[in-house]
Tab-separated table of C-alpha atoms in Angstrom:
chain	number	residue	atom	x	y	z
A	89	MET	CA	-7.597	14.452	-19.413
A	90	ILE	CA	-6.795	11.038	-17.065
A	91	GLY	CA	-5.612	8.544	-18.870
A	92	SER	CA	-3.296	5.723	-18.323
A	93	ASN	CA	-3.016	2.593	-15.666
A	94	GLY	CA	-2.658	6.018	-13.036
A	95	GLY	CA	-5.582	7.796	-14.622
A	96	ARG	CA	-7.840	4.352	-14.777
A	97	GLY	CA	-6.574	3.915	-11.096
A	98	LEU	CA	-8.178	6.932	-9.515
A	99	THR	CA	-11.026	6.656	-11.956
A	100	CYS	CA	-11.915	2.810	-10.089
A	101	ARG	CA	-11.205	4.512	-6.816
A	102	MET	CA	-14.019	7.002	-7.128
A	103	VAL	CA	-15.922	3.764	-8.127
A	104	ALA	CA	-14.878	1.974	-4.941
A	105	MET	CA	-15.722	4.726	-2.455
A	106	SER	CA	-19.277	4.714	-3.784
A	107	MET	CA	-19.825	0.702	-3.060
A	108	MET	CA	-18.218	0.507	-0.155
A	109	THR	CA	-21.432	0.688	2.032
A	110	ALA	CA	-23.471	-2.582	-0.192
A	111	LEU	CA	-19.849	-4.549	0.798
A	112	PHE	CA	-19.150	-3.737	4.055
A	113	LEU	CA	-21.308	-6.592	6.053
A	114	SER	CA	-19.973	-8.619	3.832
A	115	GLN	CA	-16.544	-8.115	5.751
A	116	GLY	CA	-17.361	-8.778	9.330
A	117	LYS	CA	-15.933	-6.594	12.121
A	118	TYR	CA	-12.472	-5.129	12.041
A	119	PHE	CA	-10.510	-5.028	15.274
A	120	ALA	CA	-8.151	-2.088	14.450
A	121	ASN	CA	-6.141	-3.112	18.082
A	122	SER	CA	-5.592	-5.831	15.967
A	123	LEU	CA	-2.585	-4.609	13.669
A	124	VAL	CA	0.345	-6.412	13.889
A	125	VAL	CA	3.390	-4.883	11.739
A	126	PRO	CA	6.204	-6.554	10.238
A	127	LEU	CA	10.064	-7.199	11.341
A	128	THR	CA	11.069	-4.430	9.064
A	129	ALA	CA	8.369	-2.203	10.605
A	130	ALA	CA	9.422	-2.880	14.433
A	131	ARG	CA	13.009	-2.510	13.915
A	132	PRO	CA	12.956	0.756	11.009
A	133	SER	CA	16.833	2.346	12.022
A	134	ILE	CA	17.707	-1.209	10.734
A	135	SER	CA	15.364	-2.187	7.484
A	136	LEU	CA	15.941	1.444	6.473
A	137	ARG	CA	19.312	2.310	7.020
A	138	GLY	CA	21.259	2.761	3.735
A	139	ILE	CA	17.621	4.459	1.850
A	140	GLN	CA	19.188	7.613	0.848
A	141	LEU	CA	16.430	10.136	-0.373
A	142	SER	CA	16.152	13.616	-1.509
A	143	PRO	CA	15.018	16.663	0.329
A	144	VAL	CA	12.251	18.925	-1.050
A	145	ALA	CA	12.874	22.390	-0.318
A	146	ALA	CA	10.886	24.719	1.229
A	147	ALA	CA	8.055	27.081	-0.150
A	148	GLY	CA	9.945	30.453	-1.295
A	149	THR	CA	13.507	28.720	-1.437
A	150	ASN	CA	16.567	30.299	-3.512
A	151	ASP	CA	17.567	26.538	-3.966
A	152	THR	CA	16.872	26.359	-7.621
A	153	SER	CA	18.581	22.806	-8.179
A	154	LYS	CA	15.942	21.383	-5.446
A	155	GLU	CA	13.243	23.234	-7.007
A	156	GLU	CA	14.322	21.471	-10.334
A	157	GLY	CA	14.904	17.842	-8.782
A	158	GLU	CA	18.304	17.837	-8.993
A	159	ALA	CA	19.275	17.974	-4.526
A	160	THR	CA	22.413	18.066	-3.711
A	161	THR	CA	22.143	15.784	-0.480
A	162	LYS	CA	20.191	13.274	0.136
A	163	ILE	CA	19.371	12.033	3.598
A	164	ASP	CA	19.519	8.144	4.824
A	165	LEU	CA	17.009	7.635	6.437
A	166	GLY	CA	18.144	4.634	8.414
A	167	GLU	CA	20.768	7.418	9.761
A	168	ILE	CA	18.616	9.608	11.568
A	169	LEU	CA	16.616	7.424	13.108
A	170	SER	CA	19.210	5.984	14.577
A	171	ARG	CA	20.941	9.155	15.961
A	172	THR	CA	17.568	10.058	18.116
A	173	LYS	CA	19.150	10.672	21.312
A	174	SER	CA	16.605	9.641	23.888
A	175	ASN	CA	11.810	8.738	24.143
A	176	SER	CA	11.880	12.809	24.852
A	177	ASP	CA	13.974	13.965	21.594
A	178	LYS	CA	11.869	11.478	19.299
A	179	THR	CA	11.843	11.123	15.562
A	180	MET	CA	8.866	10.357	13.532
A	181	LEU	CA	8.856	9.185	10.454
A	182	VAL	CA	5.820	8.381	8.069
A	183	LEU	CA	6.278	6.670	4.419
A	184	GLY	CA	3.581	7.649	2.132
A	185	THR	CA	2.125	6.901	-0.643
A	186	HIS	CA	1.838	9.153	-3.939
A	187	PRO	CA	1.145	12.420	-4.047
A	188	ALA	CA	-2.185	11.722	-5.288
A	189	ASP	CA	-3.654	9.422	-2.917
A	190	PHE	CA	-5.993	9.632	-0.250
A	191	ASN	CA	-3.674	7.825	2.204
A	192	THR	CA	-0.590	10.654	1.768
A	193	LEU	CA	-3.635	13.283	2.271
A	194	GLU	CA	-4.527	12.178	5.409
A	195	TYR	CA	-1.079	11.791	6.585
A	196	LEU	CA	-0.216	15.307	5.809
A	197	GLN	CA	-3.381	16.885	7.514
A	198	LYS	CA	-3.531	14.760	10.769
A	199	ILE	CA	-0.047	15.824	11.109
A	200	ARG	CA	-0.814	19.864	10.118
A	201	ALA	CA	-3.659	19.022	12.579
A	202	ALA	CA	-1.959	17.711	15.433
A	203	TRP	CA	1.572	19.342	14.597
A	204	SER	CA	1.457	21.310	18.293
A	205	ASP	CA	0.596	18.586	20.153
A	206	LEU	CA	3.418	16.351	18.680
A	207	ARG	CA	5.624	19.254	18.774
A	208	ASP	CA	4.668	19.543	22.799
A	209	LYS	CA	7.467	18.328	25.553
A	210	SER	CA	4.570	15.713	26.465
A	211	CYS	CA	5.171	13.866	23.346
A	212	GLY	CA	9.300	14.697	22.281
A	213	VAL	CA	8.477	14.413	19.102
A	214	THR	CA	11.877	17.191	17.748
A	215	ARG	CA	11.902	15.767	14.414
A	216	CYS	CA	9.189	14.631	11.770
A	217	LEU	CA	9.714	13.237	8.117
A	218	VAL	CA	7.148	12.277	5.591
A	219	VAL	CA	8.740	10.280	3.018
A	220	ILE	CA	6.157	11.127	-0.749
A	221	ASN	CA	6.158	8.397	-3.431
A	222	GLY	CA	6.853	10.716	-6.026
A	223	GLU	CA	9.429	13.386	-7.600
A	224	ILE	CA	10.373	16.599	-6.044
A	225	ARG	CA	8.206	19.031	-7.957
A	226	GLN	CA	5.368	16.595	-7.351
A	227	CYS	CA	5.910	17.036	-3.612
A	228	ARG	CA	6.757	20.775	-3.693
A	229	LYS	CA	3.383	21.110	-5.412
A	230	LEU	CA	1.372	19.269	-2.987
A	231	ALA	CA	3.390	20.731	0.750
A	232	ASP	CA	2.453	23.888	-1.052
A	233	MET	CA	-1.133	23.256	-1.707
A	234	LEU	CA	-1.607	22.148	1.867
A	235	ASP	CA	-0.052	24.990	3.778
A	236	LEU	CA	1.954	22.206	5.951
A	237	PRO	CA	4.209	23.580	9.295
A	238	ALA	CA	7.375	24.863	8.126
A	239	GLY	CA	9.023	22.008	10.685
A	240	LEU	CA	7.609	18.964	8.822
A	241	GLU	CA	10.365	17.436	6.895
A	242	ILE	CA	9.113	16.624	3.454
A	243	LEU	CA	11.144	13.287	1.047
A	244	ALA	CA	11.048	12.541	-1.592
A	245	ASP	CA	10.847	8.672	-3.187
A	246	PRO	CA	10.005	8.684	-6.736
A	247	THR	CA	10.368	4.736	-7.038
A	248	GLY	CA	8.698	3.847	-3.264
A	249	GLN	CA	11.870	2.111	-2.511
A	250	ALA	CA	11.333	3.346	1.165
A	251	GLY	CA	8.251	1.948	1.943
A	252	ARG	CA	8.610	-1.340	1.025
A	253	ALA	CA	12.320	-1.563	3.087
A	254	PHE	CA	9.721	-0.913	5.804
A	255	GLY	CA	7.925	-3.486	5.270
A	256	VAL	CA	4.663	-1.415	3.869
A	257	SER	CA	1.598	-3.679	1.751
A	258	ARG	CA	2.162	-3.504	-1.898
A	259	GLY	CA	-1.186	-4.222	-2.541
A	260	TRP	CA	-3.064	-7.365	-3.984
A	261	ARG	CA	-1.338	-9.552	-6.040
A	262	PRO	CA	1.419	-6.973	-6.461
A	263	ASP	CA	4.339	-9.585	-8.439
A	264	ASP	CA	1.803	-10.210	-11.059
A	265	ASP	CA	2.575	-8.620	-14.077
A	266	ALA	CA	-0.125	-9.830	-15.970
A	267	ILE	CA	-2.457	-7.498	-13.802
A	268	PRO	CA	-2.538	-3.865	-14.572
A	269	ALA	CA	-1.788	-2.022	-11.922
A	270	TRP	CA	-5.402	-0.108	-12.079
A	271	LEU	CA	-7.286	-3.543	-11.656
A	272	LYS	CA	-5.039	-4.481	-8.554
A	273	VAL	CA	-6.423	-1.128	-6.644
A	274	THR	CA	-9.954	-1.186	-7.820
A	275	VAL	CA	-9.657	-4.720	-5.702
A	276	VAL	CA	-8.241	-3.619	-2.559
A	277	GLY	CA	-10.793	-0.733	-2.946
A	278	ILE	CA	-13.561	-2.666	-3.119
A	279	GLY	CA	-12.864	-5.279	-0.067
A	280	LEU	CA	-12.150	-7.971	-2.197
A	281	GLY	CA	-8.349	-8.625	-1.723
A	282	PRO	CA	-5.815	-8.072	0.959
A	283	PRO	CA	-5.046	-5.856	3.000
A	284	TRP	CA	-8.177	-5.980	4.145
A	285	GLY	CA	-8.574	-2.496	5.959
A	286	THR	CA	-10.211	-0.377	3.263
A	287	LEU	CA	-13.922	-0.960	4.199
A	288	PRO	CA	-13.926	0.270	7.592
A	289	ALA	CA	-11.550	3.551	7.001
A	290	VAL	CA	-14.047	4.284	4.029
A	291	LEU	CA	-17.113	3.636	5.735
A	292	THR	CA	-16.657	5.271	9.145
A	293	GLY	CA	-16.277	8.634	6.732
A	294	TYR	CA	-20.226	8.487	5.659
A	295	PHE	CA	-21.294	6.537	9.201
A	296	GLY	CA	-20.015	8.528	11.601
A	297	ASN	CA	-18.743	7.745	15.527
A	298	PRO	CA	-20.755	9.141	18.235
A	299	TRP	CA	-17.559	8.451	20.089
A	300	GLY	CA	-14.716	10.007	17.328
A	301	ARG	CA	-12.939	13.310	17.096
A	302	ARG	CA	-13.820	15.144	14.106
A	303	GLU	CA	-10.795	18.653	15.117
A	304	TRP	CA	-8.554	17.641	12.294
A	305	ILE	CA	-11.663	17.436	9.706
A	306	GLU	CA	-12.658	20.993	10.777
A	307	GLU	CA	-9.405	22.132	10.373
A	308	THR	CA	-8.337	20.314	7.126
A	309	LEU	CA	-11.869	21.655	6.002
A	310	LYS	CA	-11.105	25.419	6.397
A	311	GLN	CA	-7.858	25.068	5.206
A	312	GLY	CA	-9.351	23.592	2.206
A	313	GLN	CA	-12.170	26.148	2.441
A	314	LEU	CA	-9.639	28.717	2.238
A	315	ALA	CA	-7.571	27.248	-0.635
A	316	GLY	CA	-10.721	27.555	-2.752
A	317	ARG	CA	-11.830	23.731	-2.855
A	318	TRP	CA	-15.237	22.544	-2.749
A	319	PRO	CA	-17.506	22.197	-1.162
A	320	ALA	CA	-17.207	24.439	1.521
A	321	VAL	CA	-19.588	23.890	4.628
A	322	LEU	CA	-18.206	26.264	7.276
A	323	GLU	CA	-18.909	29.510	8.410
A	324	LEU	CA	-15.433	31.304	9.159
A	325	ASN	CA	-15.131	34.812	10.725
A	326	ALA	CA	-12.524	36.633	8.600
A	327	GLU	CA	-12.430	39.361	11.445
A	328	ASN	CA	-10.753	36.787	13.429
A	329	GLU	CA	-8.245	35.189	11.862
A	330	ASN	CA	-10.869	32.918	9.924
A	331	ALA	CA	-12.123	31.149	12.826
A	332	ILE	CA	-14.803	28.581	12.647
A	333	VAL	CA	-17.820	30.353	13.901
A	334	GLY	CA	-20.473	27.692	12.357
A	335	ASN	CA	-20.269	24.063	10.649
A	336	LYS	CA	-23.019	22.738	8.466
A	337	PHE	CA	-22.819	19.185	10.262
A	338	ASP	CA	-23.816	21.268	13.419
A	339	ASP	CA	-27.519	20.735	12.313
A	340	PHE	CA	-27.573	17.488	11.105
A	341	PRO	CA	-31.041	16.035	12.185
A	342	LEU	CA	-31.122	13.781	15.545
A	343	LEU	CA	-26.877	13.238	15.167
A	344	SER	CA	-25.287	16.852	15.706
A	345	GLY	CA	-24.051	15.765	18.623
A	346	TRP	CA	-22.139	13.096	17.699
A	347	GLY	CA	-18.693	13.579	17.967
A	348	ARG	CA	-17.925	13.162	14.181
A	349	ARG	CA	-20.890	13.347	12.760
A	350	PRO	CA	-22.442	11.311	9.574
A	351	LEU	CA	-21.046	11.764	6.325
A	352	GLU	CA	-18.480	14.439	8.127
A	353	LEU	CA	-15.247	12.764	7.140
A	354	ALA	CA	-16.733	11.526	3.476
A	355	THR	CA	-17.425	15.485	2.834
A	356	MET	CA	-13.494	16.350	3.846
A	357	ARG	CA	-12.374	13.653	1.700
A	358	LEU	CA	-14.579	14.779	-1.437
A	359	GLN	CA	-12.971	18.054	-0.836
A	360	ASN	CA	-9.826	16.029	-1.273
A	361	LEU	CA	-11.138	14.016	-4.461
A	362	ILE	CA	-12.285	16.649	-6.405
A	363	GLY	CA	-10.084	19.704	-5.354
A	364	ILE	CA	-6.675	17.735	-5.410
A	365	GLN	CA	-6.637	14.188	-6.733
A	366	ILE	CA	-9.254	14.983	-9.730
A	367	LYS	CA	-8.317	18.437	-10.603
A	368	HIS	CA	-4.278	18.225	-10.201
A	369	TRP	CA	-4.162	14.365	-11.209
A	370	ASP	CA	-1.539	14.889	-14.342
A	371	GLU	CA	0.637	16.963	-12.014
A	372	LEU	CA	0.357	14.378	-8.612
A	373	LYS	CA	0.184	11.475	-10.080
A	374	PRO	CA	2.844	8.627	-9.665
A	375	VAL	CA	5.799	8.384	-12.218
A	376	ASP	CA	5.950	4.476	-10.839
A	377	ASP	CA	3.132	1.893	-11.532
A	378	ARG	CA	4.379	0.178	-8.209
A	379	CYS	CA	3.503	2.993	-6.175
A	380	LEU	CA	-0.278	3.569	-7.539
A	381	THR	CA	-1.175	-0.058	-5.443
A	382	GLN	CA	1.403	0.585	-2.879
A	383	LEU	CA	0.261	1.578	0.878
A	384	GLY	CA	1.943	3.442	3.660
A	385	GLY	CA	3.147	3.367	7.703
A	386	CYS	CA	4.631	4.873	10.042
A	387	THR	CA	6.723	4.976	12.568
A	388	VAL	CA	8.059	6.716	15.787
A	389	VAL	CA	11.623	6.227	17.591
A	390	GLY	CA	13.098	7.044	20.901
A	391	GLU	CA	16.756	6.722	22.126
A	392	GLY	CA	18.784	4.664	19.758
A	393	GLY	CA	16.196	4.709	16.814
A	394	GLU	CA	14.262	1.829	19.127
A	395	ALA	CA	10.506	2.246	17.826
A	396	VAL	CA	7.814	3.039	20.102
A	397	TYR	CA	5.480	2.882	17.611
A	398	SER	CA	4.706	1.581	14.418
A	399	TRP	CA	1.904	1.345	11.900
A	400	VAL	CA	1.135	-0.039	8.441
A	401	ASP	CA	-1.888	1.066	6.225
A	402	GLN	CA	-4.250	-2.024	5.870
A	403	GLY	CA	-6.213	0.095	3.109
A	404	LEU	CA	-7.192	2.553	1.609
A	405	CYS	CA	-7.782	5.505	4.211
A	406	ASP	CA	-6.602	3.538	6.600
A	407	VAL	CA	-4.234	6.324	8.539
A	408	PRO	CA	-3.333	6.513	11.992
A	409	ASP	CA	-5.658	8.402	14.195
A	410	MET	CA	-3.557	10.829	15.545
A	411	ASN	CA	-5.475	11.282	19.141
A	412	LYS	CA	-4.825	8.034	19.609
A	413	LEU	CA	-0.638	8.287	18.669
A	414	VAL	CA	-0.041	11.280	20.917
A	415	ASP	CA	-1.379	9.162	23.918
A	416	VAL	CA	0.473	6.474	22.967
A	417	LEU	CA	3.209	8.969	23.134
A	418	ARG	CA	3.296	10.856	25.997
A	419	ALA	CA	2.688	7.559	28.188
A	420	VAL	CA	6.390	6.801	26.653
């Protein structure tokens, strides 16, 4: 049964997503390219120095101490970034949100779909780390559910200290203890308080985009469908490594030729909501109320830990477009 501030927070996010369309026009146009990151995010090797986190053991490990949340060796994020050798040997770091949050799920799912591109020599990402604001057992469970690449390093940060040091948004009125965390989440989720990026990020899932890309969406739907999550909208060929041979959105009236069809991304998010967030909430919910409202961010560093790309989320589901990120990295 869902309860406590965390449970109310999940319920309010569900309600918020259903209210997006009615509130969209009141917000004006949102320019994604106008994002300005704080200085701490622009200099991550400095801002994150001294932040030491526990690595999450890979699936199938025999290291029982890591499985029980007592990792023997911690990683200093700033030191890792500063040791990056060159722009052809980049390090990517994602500062995620809590394990049951939309943003963490989409960061991981986008990275999974773009893994081969990120690791390609033209991009030069040789190490990729993702911080999740949860305990080791929670991070391990989420990684197993999403079938993440073996080379992706997951770090547990139950209190969200790394994200705050990086400069991520802490949500609406984060220091006002008189307002419960679930209400703060609601305000951001329905677009009534800063940061303001939730509405455009969520609504594009409903409206679609004729110039959008859907490869990562189909790959995520496929992984979820094979794991038994609903809804199942793909036709897979079991005799050919479960290749996608059909998609119900291919028959969408008039707009089936769009790059990302209306409701396609929203359907993938519904799969996440029902099959992961609601079903596993008690196991994945944040252990620190500050992490219920805290958003995430992302950086890629080159030689000496100098940032070649940095991003801070501006709302629910507002995570970077990995295709654009890949293009940026190929140009560096």
